CSV table of C-alpha atoms in Angstrom, one decimal:
chain,number,residue,atom,x,y,z
A,1,MET,CA,16.4,-19.3,-15.2
A,2,ILE,CA,15.2,-18.2,-11.8
A,3,SER,CA,16.0,-14.5,-12.5
A,4,SER,CA,14.0,-14.5,-15.8
A,5,ILE,CA,11.0,-16.1,-14.1
A,6,LEU,CA,11.1,-13.6,-11.3
A,7,ASN,CA,11.4,-10.7,-13.8
A,8,TRP,CA,8.2,-12.0,-15.4
A,9,VAL,CA,6.6,-12.2,-12.0
A,10,VAL,CA,7.5,-8.5,-11.4
A,11,ILE,CA,5.9,-7.6,-14.7
A,12,GLY,CA,2.8,-9.5,-13.7
A,13,VAL,CA,2.7,-7.5,-10.4
A,14,ILE,CA,3.1,-4.3,-12.3
A,15,VAL,CA,0.1,-5.2,-14.6
A,16,ILE,CA,-2.0,-5.9,-11.4
A,17,SER,CA,-1.0,-2.5,-10.1
A,18,LEU,CA,-2.1,-0.9,-13.4
A,19,MET,CA,-5.5,-2.6,-13.1
A,20,ALA,CA,-5.8,-1.1,-9.6
A,21,ILE,CA,-4.8,2.3,-11.0
A,22,ALA,CA,-7.7,2.0,-13.5
A,23,ARG,CA,-10.1,1.6,-10.6
A,24,ALA,CA,-8.5,4.5,-8.8
A,25,TYR,CA,-9.1,6.6,-12.0
A,26,LYS,CA,-12.6,5.5,-12.5
A,27,GLY,CA,-13.8,5.1,-8.9
A,28,PRO,CA,-16.8,7.2,-8.0
A,29,THR,CA,-16.0,7.8,-4.3
A,30,VAL,CA,-12.8,8.7,-2.4
A,31,LEU,CA,-12.8,5.4,-0.6
A,32,ASP,CA,-12.5,3.4,-3.8
A,33,ARG,CA,-9.3,5.3,-4.4
A,34,VAL,CA,-8.1,4.5,-0.9
A,35,VAL,CA,-8.8,0.8,-1.5
A,36,ALA,CA,-6.9,0.9,-4.8
A,37,MET,CA,-4.0,2.7,-3.1
A,38,ASN,CA,-3.8,-0.1,-0.5
A,39,ILE,CA,-3.4,-2.7,-3.2
A,40,ILE,CA,-0.7,-0.7,-5.0
A,41,THR,CA,1.3,-0.3,-1.8
A,42,THR,CA,1.4,-4.0,-1.1
A,43,ASN,CA,2.4,-4.6,-4.7
A,44,VAL,CA,5.3,-2.1,-4.3
A,45,VAL,CA,6.4,-4.0,-1.2
A,46,ILE,CA,6.5,-7.3,-3.1
A,47,ILE,CA,8.5,-5.7,-6.0
A,48,ILE,CA,11.0,-4.3,-3.5
A,49,LEU,CA,11.5,-7.7,-1.9
A,50,ILE,CA,11.9,-9.6,-5.3
A,51,PHE,CA,14.5,-7.0,-6.4
A,52,SER,CA,16.3,-7.4,-3.2
A,53,TYR,CA,16.6,-11.1,-3.9
A,54,LEU,CA,17.6,-10.6,-7.5
A,55,ASP,CA,20.3,-8.0,-6.6
A,56,ASN,CA,21.6,-9.9,-3.6
A,57,SER,CA,21.4,-6.6,-1.7
A,58,TYR,CA,19.3,-7.5,1.4
A,59,TYR,CA,19.3,-4.0,2.8
A,60,TYR,CA,16.2,-3.3,0.8
A,61,ILE,CA,14.2,-5.5,3.2
A,62,ASP,CA,14.5,-2.7,5.8
A,63,VAL,CA,13.3,-0.3,3.2
A,64,ALA,CA,10.2,-2.4,2.6
A,65,PHE,CA,9.7,-2.6,6.4
A,66,VAL,CA,9.7,1.2,6.8
A,67,PHE,CA,7.5,1.6,3.7
A,68,VAL,CA,4.8,-0.6,5.2
A,69,LEU,CA,4.8,1.4,8.4
A,70,GLY,CA,4.7,4.7,6.6
A,71,VAL,CA,1.8,3.6,4.4
A,72,PHE,CA,-0.1,2.5,7.4
A,73,ILE,CA,0.2,5.8,9.2
A,74,GLY,CA,-0.7,7.7,5.9
A,75,THR,CA,-3.8,5.6,5.3
A,76,LEU,CA,-4.9,6.1,9.0
A,77,CYS,CA,-4.5,9.9,8.5
A,78,ILE,CA,-6.5,9.9,5.3
A,79,LEU,CA,-9.4,7.9,6.9
A,80,LYS,CA,-9.4,10.2,10.0
A,81,LEU,CA,-9.5,13.2,7.8
A,82,LEU,CA,-12.5,11.8,5.9
A,83,ARG,CA,-14.3,10.8,9.1
A,84,GLU,CA,-13.8,13.8,11.3
A,85,GLY,CA,-12.7,16.6,9.0
A,86,HIS,CA,-9.4,17.2,10.7
A,87,ILE,CA,-6.3,15.1,11.5
A,88,ILE,CA,-4.9,16.4,14.8
B,1,MET,CA,16.8,-26.0,-10.0
B,2,THR,CA,16.3,-27.9,-6.8
B,3,ILE,CA,13.0,-29.0,-5.4
B,4,MET,CA,12.9,-26.2,-2.8
B,5,GLN,CA,13.0,-23.7,-5.6
B,6,TYR,CA,10.1,-25.4,-7.3
B,7,ILE,CA,8.1,-25.2,-4.0
B,8,ALA,CA,9.0,-21.5,-3.8
B,9,LEU,CA,7.9,-20.9,-7.4
B,10,PHE,CA,4.6,-22.6,-6.6
B,11,PHE,CA,4.0,-20.3,-3.6
B,12,ILE,CA,5.0,-17.2,-5.7
B,13,PHE,CA,2.6,-18.1,-8.6
B,14,GLY,CA,-0.1,-18.9,-6.1
B,15,GLY,CA,0.3,-15.4,-4.6
B,16,LEU,CA,0.3,-13.9,-8.0
B,17,PHE,CA,-3.0,-15.7,-8.8
B,18,PHE,CA,-4.7,-14.5,-5.6
B,19,LEU,CA,-3.5,-10.9,-6.2
B,20,PHE,CA,-4.9,-11.1,-9.7
B,21,VAL,CA,-8.3,-12.4,-8.4
B,22,GLY,CA,-8.5,-9.6,-5.9
B,23,VAL,CA,-7.8,-6.9,-8.4
B,24,LEU,CA,-10.4,-8.6,-10.8
B,25,GLY,CA,-12.9,-8.3,-8.0
B,26,LEU,CA,-11.9,-4.7,-7.5
B,27,ILE,CA,-12.6,-3.9,-11.1
B,28,ARG,CA,-15.7,-6.0,-11.7
B,29,LEU,CA,-17.8,-5.7,-8.5
B,30,PRO,CA,-20.6,-3.1,-8.4
B,31,ASP,CA,-20.2,-1.6,-4.9
B,32,LEU,CA,-17.6,-0.1,-2.5
B,33,TYR,CA,-18.4,-2.7,0.2
B,34,THR,CA,-18.0,-5.7,-2.1
B,35,ARG,CA,-14.8,-4.3,-3.6
B,36,MET,CA,-13.4,-3.9,-0.2
B,37,HIS,CA,-14.5,-7.5,0.6
B,38,ALA,CA,-12.5,-8.7,-2.4
B,39,MET,CA,-9.5,-6.6,-1.5
B,40,GLY,CA,-9.2,-7.4,2.2
B,41,LYS,CA,-9.0,-11.2,1.7
B,42,CYS,CA,-7.2,-11.7,-1.5
B,43,ASP,CA,-4.5,-9.1,-0.9
B,44,THR,CA,-3.6,-10.5,2.5
B,45,LEU,CA,-3.4,-14.1,1.3
B,46,GLY,CA,-1.5,-13.2,-1.9
B,47,THR,CA,1.0,-11.1,0.0
B,48,GLY,CA,1.5,-13.9,2.5
B,49,MET,CA,2.1,-16.5,-0.1
B,50,MET,CA,4.5,-14.3,-2.0
B,51,LEU,CA,6.5,-13.6,1.2
B,52,ILE,CA,6.7,-17.4,1.9
B,53,GLY,CA,8.1,-17.9,-1.6
B,54,ILE,CA,10.7,-15.2,-1.3
B,55,MET,CA,11.6,-16.5,2.1
B,56,ILE,CA,12.4,-20.0,0.7
B,57,PHE,CA,14.4,-18.4,-2.1
B,58,ILE,CA,16.5,-16.3,0.2
B,59,GLY,CA,17.2,-19.2,2.6
B,60,ASP,CA,19.1,-17.1,5.2
B,61,ILE,CA,17.7,-17.2,8.7
B,62,THR,CA,18.2,-13.5,9.6
B,63,ASN,CA,16.7,-12.1,6.4
B,64,ALA,CA,13.9,-14.7,6.5
B,65,THR,CA,13.1,-13.5,10.0
B,66,LYS,CA,12.8,-9.9,8.7
B,67,LEU,CA,10.4,-11.2,6.0
B,68,LEU,CA,8.4,-13.0,8.6
B,69,MET,CA,8.1,-9.7,10.5
B,70,ILE,CA,6.9,-7.9,7.3
B,71,GLY,CA,4.3,-10.7,6.8
B,72,ALA,CA,3.0,-10.4,10.3
B,73,MET,CA,2.8,-6.6,9.9
B,74,VAL,CA,0.8,-6.9,6.6
B,75,ALA,CA,-1.4,-9.5,8.1
B,76,THR,CA,-2.3,-7.2,11.0
B,77,ILE,CA,-2.4,-3.9,9.1
B,78,ASN,CA,-4.7,-5.0,6.3
B,79,PRO,CA,-7.7,-6.1,8.4
B,80,VAL,CA,-7.4,-2.9,10.5
B,81,ILE,CA,-7.4,-0.7,7.4
B,82,THR,CA,-10.3,-2.7,5.9
B,83,HIS,CA,-12.4,-2.3,9.1
B,84,LEU,CA,-11.7,1.5,9.2
B,85,ILE,CA,-12.6,1.9,5.5
B,86,ALA,CA,-15.9,0.1,6.1
B,87,LYS,CA,-16.7,2.3,9.2
B,88,THR,CA,-15.8,5.5,7.3
B,89,ALA,CA,-18.0,4.4,4.4
B,90,TYR,CA,-20.9,3.7,6.6
B,91,ASN,CA,-20.5,7.0,8.5
B,92,ARG,CA,-20.3,8.9,5.2
B,93,GLY,CA,-23.4,7.2,3.9
B,94,THR,CA,-21.8,5.7,0.8
B,95,PRO,CA,-24.7,4.2,-1.3
B,96,MET,CA,-24.9,0.4,-1.7
B,97,ALA,CA,-25.6,-1.4,-5.0
B,98,GLU,CA,-29.3,-1.7,-6.0
B,99,GLY,CA,-31.1,-4.7,-4.7
B,100,SER,CA,-28.7,-5.4,-1.8
B,101,PHE,CA,-30.1,-7.0,1.3
B,102,VAL,CA,-29.3,-5.1,4.5
B,103,ILE,CA,-29.0,-6.5,8.0
B,104,ASN,CA,-28.0,-3.5,10.1
B,105,ASP,CA,-26.5,-4.6,13.4
B,106,TYR,CA,-24.3,-1.6,13.7
B,107,VAL,CA,-27.1,0.8,14.6
B,108,ALA,CA,-28.6,-1.6,17.2
B,109,SER,CA,-25.2,-2.0,18.9
B,110,GLN,CA,-24.6,1.8,18.9
B,111,ARG,CA,-28.1,2.3,20.5
B,112,ARG,CA,-27.4,-0.3,23.1
B,113,ARG,CA,-24.1,1.3,24.0
B,114,ARG,CA,-25.6,4.7,24.1
B,115,SER,CA,-28.4,3.6,26.5
B,116,GLN,CA,-25.8,1.9,28.7
B,117,GLN,CA,-23.8,5.1,28.9
B,118,LEU,CA,-26.9,7.1,29.8
B,119,GLU,CA,-27.7,4.6,32.6
B,120,THR,CA,-24.3,4.9,34.1
B,121,LEU,CA,-24.3,8.7,33.8
B,122,THR,CA,-27.7,8.9,35.6
B,123,GLU,CA,-26.5,6.6,38.3
B,124,LYS,CA,-23.4,8.7,38.9
B,125,GLU,CA,-25.4,11.9,39.0
B,126,GLY,CA,-28.0,10.4,41.3
B,127,GLY,CA,-25.2,9.4,43.7
B,128,LYS,CA,-23.8,12.9,43.6
B,129,ASN,CA,-27.2,14.5,44.3
B,130,GLU,CA,-27.9,12.3,47.3
């Protein structure tokens, strides 16, 4: 019961990510694509956590933790490149 | 299903609703700034509600603490990223939608800060010259 409901929730989150991908494909500027990428990464974190509950393998929570940190550094680097023209 | 699982499902579907509303704003709104406005609020709230729901489902104190740390991290990272995107868009001169009403406080604050820096610089140089 619960696992089937959570599978449908995962499918809904994937549909939301596809809508964000449509904006990233259509978006006129680079920053629209950055905004869409931000939404997709948070959706990926949610999907990882739901699957860690469904599988009873809670090591994936650490994977989500590292994923959030890596995405934060990556987005900071993209924005610094767009503002100043160089990263380091 | 116990009553705690119903509460968790309520939180999870609430989070799904807010994520959907945020992406709907991302698709429908006319401008980068308004899209960013839709993203920055709905994404943080939806992710927080989803994390609360999964936390109730798991029910273990150590893993729930890890999920709480992820929630705190998302709740601090998302506003920082949104602020930086807005600053980058303003500095790059991204056009606004037609007919938008502009109150520009950013230029005034920058001018004030620049004049204060100039005043402190001249004071220091005057001290050296004397």
